[in-house]
Amino acid sequence: MPHIAISNLGFSWPDGTRQFDSLNTMFGAVRTGLVGLNGSGKSTLLRLIAGELQPERGSVTVSGDVGYLPQQIILRSRTRIDEMLGIAPYRKALHRIEAGSTNENDFDVVGGRWDVEERAIAVLAQLGLDQIIGSAADLDRTVATLSGGETVLVALSALLLAEPAVLLLDEPTNNLDRSARHRLYDAVQQFTGVLVLVSHDRELLDRMDTIAELRSGQIRQFGGNFTDYEQAIDAEQEAAQAAVADARRNVRRQSRELTEARIKLDRRNRYGKKMFAQKREPKIVMGLRRMQAQESAGKLRNNHVEALDSARSALADKERQLRDDREIRVELPATQLYSGQQVVELNDRRLPCGPTVSLSIDGPERIALTGPNGVGKTTLLEAIAAAGPWVPWRMLPQRLDIFDEDMSVLENVARKAPHADPQAIRAQLARFLFRGADADVPAKSMSGGERLRAALATLLLGEPAPQFLMLDEPTNNLDLASREHLTQALNSFRGALLVVSHDIDFLERLGITRWAELTVDGLRLSA
């Protein structure tokens, strides 16, 4: 059976940052969802399994051919689709043979792949790409003619064509519209080899056979899908919280007993001094009693101190079992909009990609903007920005590239709010989970989740306070904890929201009031 075996794996980055130290795990021929916080090493682990990175210690053993879909697919715009699919050499040899070539090398290249074009088109059709790549001639098209989501699906098609025994997918649903996601879900469910998948897509994770959690450099595997995993973690955390409560009560009890013991010893000491001063017993007897009292007091004191130290150590152990469930809790009264207050008015605006749209936003509406890949959702946001909303507004781009990378989080926020008191900014940043020295970390050193929280803080705490936010695929590349932080922050926002996303679960948790679907024919609005 195909499998992945990882033994005593150690890996560090060139700057000395240690990612793994003695990691041991195994993945069998099931569908495994790999989850963990941003920066925990999920993508790094996939690259180690795929052979893109080499461990400094230990081993990664893979039984069978590996197909790997990275999170970022970097291709030259002139790359042809058949080159992406890995079938260009076979097609060239086949076409030469069809043109009359009798060169043995051409026949050797083709081998038994006489139907290579038909197979490629069939796999592309399985992922819904038959509308754009429906014939052999379309295989000559370049990457420049594809949207981001279509490029992901072509890259996945290349893996399925190769029929690997082991399939590694890193955030495969990024940039995919709802229809494309479901086609990917079907392809994943039909795969029968070893599948290890990194994703924040709950619907996809709920189609897994097992969940592997990467935390603190180690992996724990949980049978069942993501919902089962969450229930298991919730039960663990409930038990851990009860254990911490017991440990805290024990620390308080031991502290109280130590205090009482010290009071008792002080009373004995004062009584002994009084007896010694009154000389009611022979001096040698009183000296012996004093020595015995001191020894007894020392034992009593040490016993209570040791008990308290032991209780504190037990509390620390129990607290380590608790997960960091910090929440973003921020008040944003200045973002308040009132019902009927005009925000955006866009009339018969023709987008460069084709459709003509009209959109009016009034008051604190929450609008979800959906639509197929390549239809122009980002272009629509840019058109609204160019038209000029009627209230203060901000846009959160997909790449979160709104920072001066050499400045700290505090400095980036202060640059957008020049009249705000630095201590007031620090207090607000603490609510975005940047506490103390965390606010002084340079932007270029932040993880994905930290960049998201810093971007939200920069947008929401700037002057003037925004009353309209546009967000372009904000959950891409976010771990589930960061996704929760994003939801918490946006639920504190009191203005209007326009959110581009294919993540229906995320949109529903925002309390969407209107749905807008952008198609080639225009914008369709529904409640």
Short mmCIF file of N, CA and C in Angstrom, two decimals, residues 38 42-44 46-47 52 68-76 84 143 147-149 151-153 155-156 159 168-176 198 200 397-400 448 451 472-478:
data_model
loop_
_atom_site.label_atom_id
_atom_site.label_comp_id
_atom_site.label_asym_id
_atom_site.label_seq_id
_atom_site.Cartn_x
_atom_site.Cartn_y
_atom_site.Cartn_z
N ASN A 38 -1.24 29.31 11.39
CA ASN A 38 -0.29 29.88 10.44
C ASN A 38 1.11 29.86 11.06
N LYS A 42 2.83 23.69 8.08
CA LYS A 42 2.05 22.78 7.22
C LYS A 42 2.61 22.75 5.79
N SER A 43 2.79 23.92 5.20
CA SER A 43 3.32 23.99 3.84
C SER A 43 4.75 23.46 3.78
N THR A 44 5.53 23.75 4.81
CA THR A 44 6.91 23.25 4.87
C THR A 44 6.92 21.73 4.88
N LEU A 46 4.66 19.69 3.64
CA LEU A 46 4.32 19.19 2.30
C LEU A 46 5.53 19.28 1.38
N ARG A 47 6.28 20.36 1.46
CA ARG A 47 7.46 20.52 0.60
C ARG A 47 8.54 19.50 0.94
N GLU A 52 10.96 18.96 -2.25
CA GLU A 52 11.43 20.31 -2.58
C GLU A 52 12.41 20.84 -1.54
N TYR A 68 2.24 17.05 -6.38
CA TYR A 68 2.23 18.14 -5.39
C TYR A 68 1.67 19.41 -6.02
N LEU A 69 0.62 19.96 -5.41
CA LEU A 69 0.04 21.24 -5.83
C LEU A 69 0.39 22.28 -4.79
N PRO A 70 1.33 23.20 -5.10
CA PRO A 70 1.72 24.21 -4.10
C PRO A 70 0.65 25.27 -3.92
N GLN A 71 0.80 26.04 -2.85
CA GLN A 71 -0.18 27.10 -2.56
C GLN A 71 -0.11 28.20 -3.60
N GLN A 72 1.10 28.56 -4.01
CA GLN A 72 1.29 29.59 -5.03
C GLN A 72 1.84 28.92 -6.29
N ILE A 73 1.09 28.99 -7.38
CA ILE A 73 1.53 28.42 -8.64
C ILE A 73 2.16 29.53 -9.46
N ILE A 74 3.48 29.45 -9.61
CA ILE A 74 4.23 30.50 -10.31
C ILE A 74 4.58 30.00 -11.71
N LEU A 75 4.02 30.63 -12.72
CA LEU A 75 4.24 30.25 -14.11
C LEU A 75 4.47 31.49 -14.96
N ARG A 76 5.25 31.32 -16.01
CA ARG A 76 5.38 32.41 -16.98
C ARG A 76 4.08 32.53 -17.77
N MET A 84 1.79 22.95 -19.00
CA MET A 84 1.34 22.81 -17.62
C MET A 84 0.91 21.38 -17.32
N VAL A 143 -1.09 30.43 -20.33
CA VAL A 143 -1.56 30.72 -18.97
C VAL A 143 -2.16 32.12 -18.89
N SER A 147 -7.81 32.58 -15.69
CA SER A 147 -7.93 33.27 -14.40
C SER A 147 -7.12 32.49 -13.36
N GLY A 148 -7.00 33.09 -12.16
CA GLY A 148 -6.26 32.41 -11.10
C GLY A 148 -6.88 31.07 -10.74
N GLY A 149 -8.22 31.03 -10.64
CA GLY A 149 -8.89 29.78 -10.31
C GLY A 149 -8.74 28.73 -11.40
N THR A 151 -6.25 28.49 -13.46
CA THR A 151 -4.87 28.01 -13.42
C THR A 151 -4.70 26.92 -12.36
N VAL A 152 -5.34 27.09 -11.19
CA VAL A 152 -5.29 26.06 -10.15
C VAL A 152 -5.89 24.76 -10.65
N LEU A 153 -7.02 24.84 -11.35
CA LEU A 153 -7.69 23.63 -11.83
C LEU A 153 -6.87 22.93 -12.92
N ALA A 155 -3.58 23.01 -13.08
CA ALA A 155 -2.48 22.38 -12.35
C ALA A 155 -2.93 21.10 -11.67
N LEU A 156 -4.14 21.09 -11.12
CA LEU A 156 -4.67 19.88 -10.51
C LEU A 156 -4.94 18.81 -11.58
N LEU A 159 -1.87 16.85 -12.28
CA LEU A 159 -1.59 15.81 -11.29
C LEU A 159 -2.47 14.59 -11.52
N LEU A 168 -0.45 15.60 -2.76
CA LEU A 168 -0.28 16.64 -1.75
C LEU A 168 -0.90 17.93 -2.28
N LEU A 169 -1.87 18.48 -1.57
CA LEU A 169 -2.57 19.69 -2.01
C LEU A 169 -2.47 20.76 -0.94
N ASP A 170 -1.96 21.94 -1.31
CA ASP A 170 -1.79 23.03 -0.36
C ASP A 170 -2.78 24.15 -0.69
N GLU A 171 -3.80 24.30 0.12
CA GLU A 171 -4.87 25.29 -0.06
C GLU A 171 -5.42 25.27 -1.49
N PRO A 172 -5.94 24.13 -1.94
CA PRO A 172 -6.35 24.01 -3.35
C PRO A 172 -7.60 24.82 -3.70
N THR A 173 -8.42 25.22 -2.72
CA THR A 173 -9.65 25.94 -3.05
C THR A 173 -9.47 27.46 -3.10
N ASN A 174 -8.25 27.95 -2.82
CA ASN A 174 -8.01 29.39 -2.95
C ASN A 174 -8.35 29.85 -4.37
N ASN A 175 -9.08 30.93 -4.47
CA ASN A 175 -9.44 31.56 -5.75
C ASN A 175 -10.46 30.78 -6.56
N LEU A 176 -11.01 29.69 -6.02
CA LEU A 176 -12.00 28.92 -6.76
C LEU A 176 -13.41 29.39 -6.42
N VAL A 198 -3.78 20.46 2.89
CA VAL A 198 -3.79 21.62 3.78
C VAL A 198 -4.90 22.55 3.30
N HIS A 200 -8.19 25.61 4.71
CA HIS A 200 -9.03 26.26 5.73
C HIS A 200 -10.50 26.11 5.36
N PRO A 397 -6.95 44.45 0.31
CA PRO A 397 -6.63 43.67 -0.88
C PRO A 397 -6.26 42.23 -0.53
N GLN A 398 -6.28 41.36 -1.55
CA GLN A 398 -5.97 39.95 -1.33
C GLN A 398 -4.58 39.77 -0.72
N ARG A 399 -3.62 40.55 -1.18
CA ARG A 399 -2.23 40.33 -0.78
C ARG A 399 -1.86 41.02 0.53
N LEU A 400 -2.74 41.76 1.12
CA LEU A 400 -2.48 42.46 2.39
C LEU A 400 -1.23 43.33 2.29
N GLY A 448 1.24 35.00 8.46
CA GLY A 448 0.02 35.32 7.72
C GLY A 448 -1.11 35.80 8.62
N ARG A 451 -0.31 39.26 9.93
CA ARG A 451 -0.48 40.28 8.89
C ARG A 451 -1.96 40.65 8.75
N ASP A 472 -11.36 41.81 -0.41
CA ASP A 472 -11.19 40.95 -1.58
C ASP A 472 -10.59 39.62 -1.15
N GLU A 473 -11.41 38.58 -1.13
CA GLU A 473 -10.99 37.23 -0.74
C GLU A 473 -10.18 37.25 0.56
N PRO A 474 -10.76 37.75 1.65
CA PRO A 474 -9.96 37.94 2.88
C PRO A 474 -9.55 36.65 3.57
N THR A 475 -10.23 35.51 3.29
CA THR A 475 -9.88 34.29 4.02
C THR A 475 -8.83 33.44 3.31
N ASN A 476 -8.37 33.87 2.13
CA ASN A 476 -7.33 33.10 1.44
C ASN A 476 -6.10 32.94 2.33
N ASN A 477 -5.60 31.72 2.42
CA ASN A 477 -4.35 31.40 3.14
C ASN A 477 -4.43 31.61 4.66
N LEU A 478 -5.63 31.79 5.20
CA LEU A 478 -5.76 31.97 6.64
C LEU A 478 -5.98 30.62 7.32
#
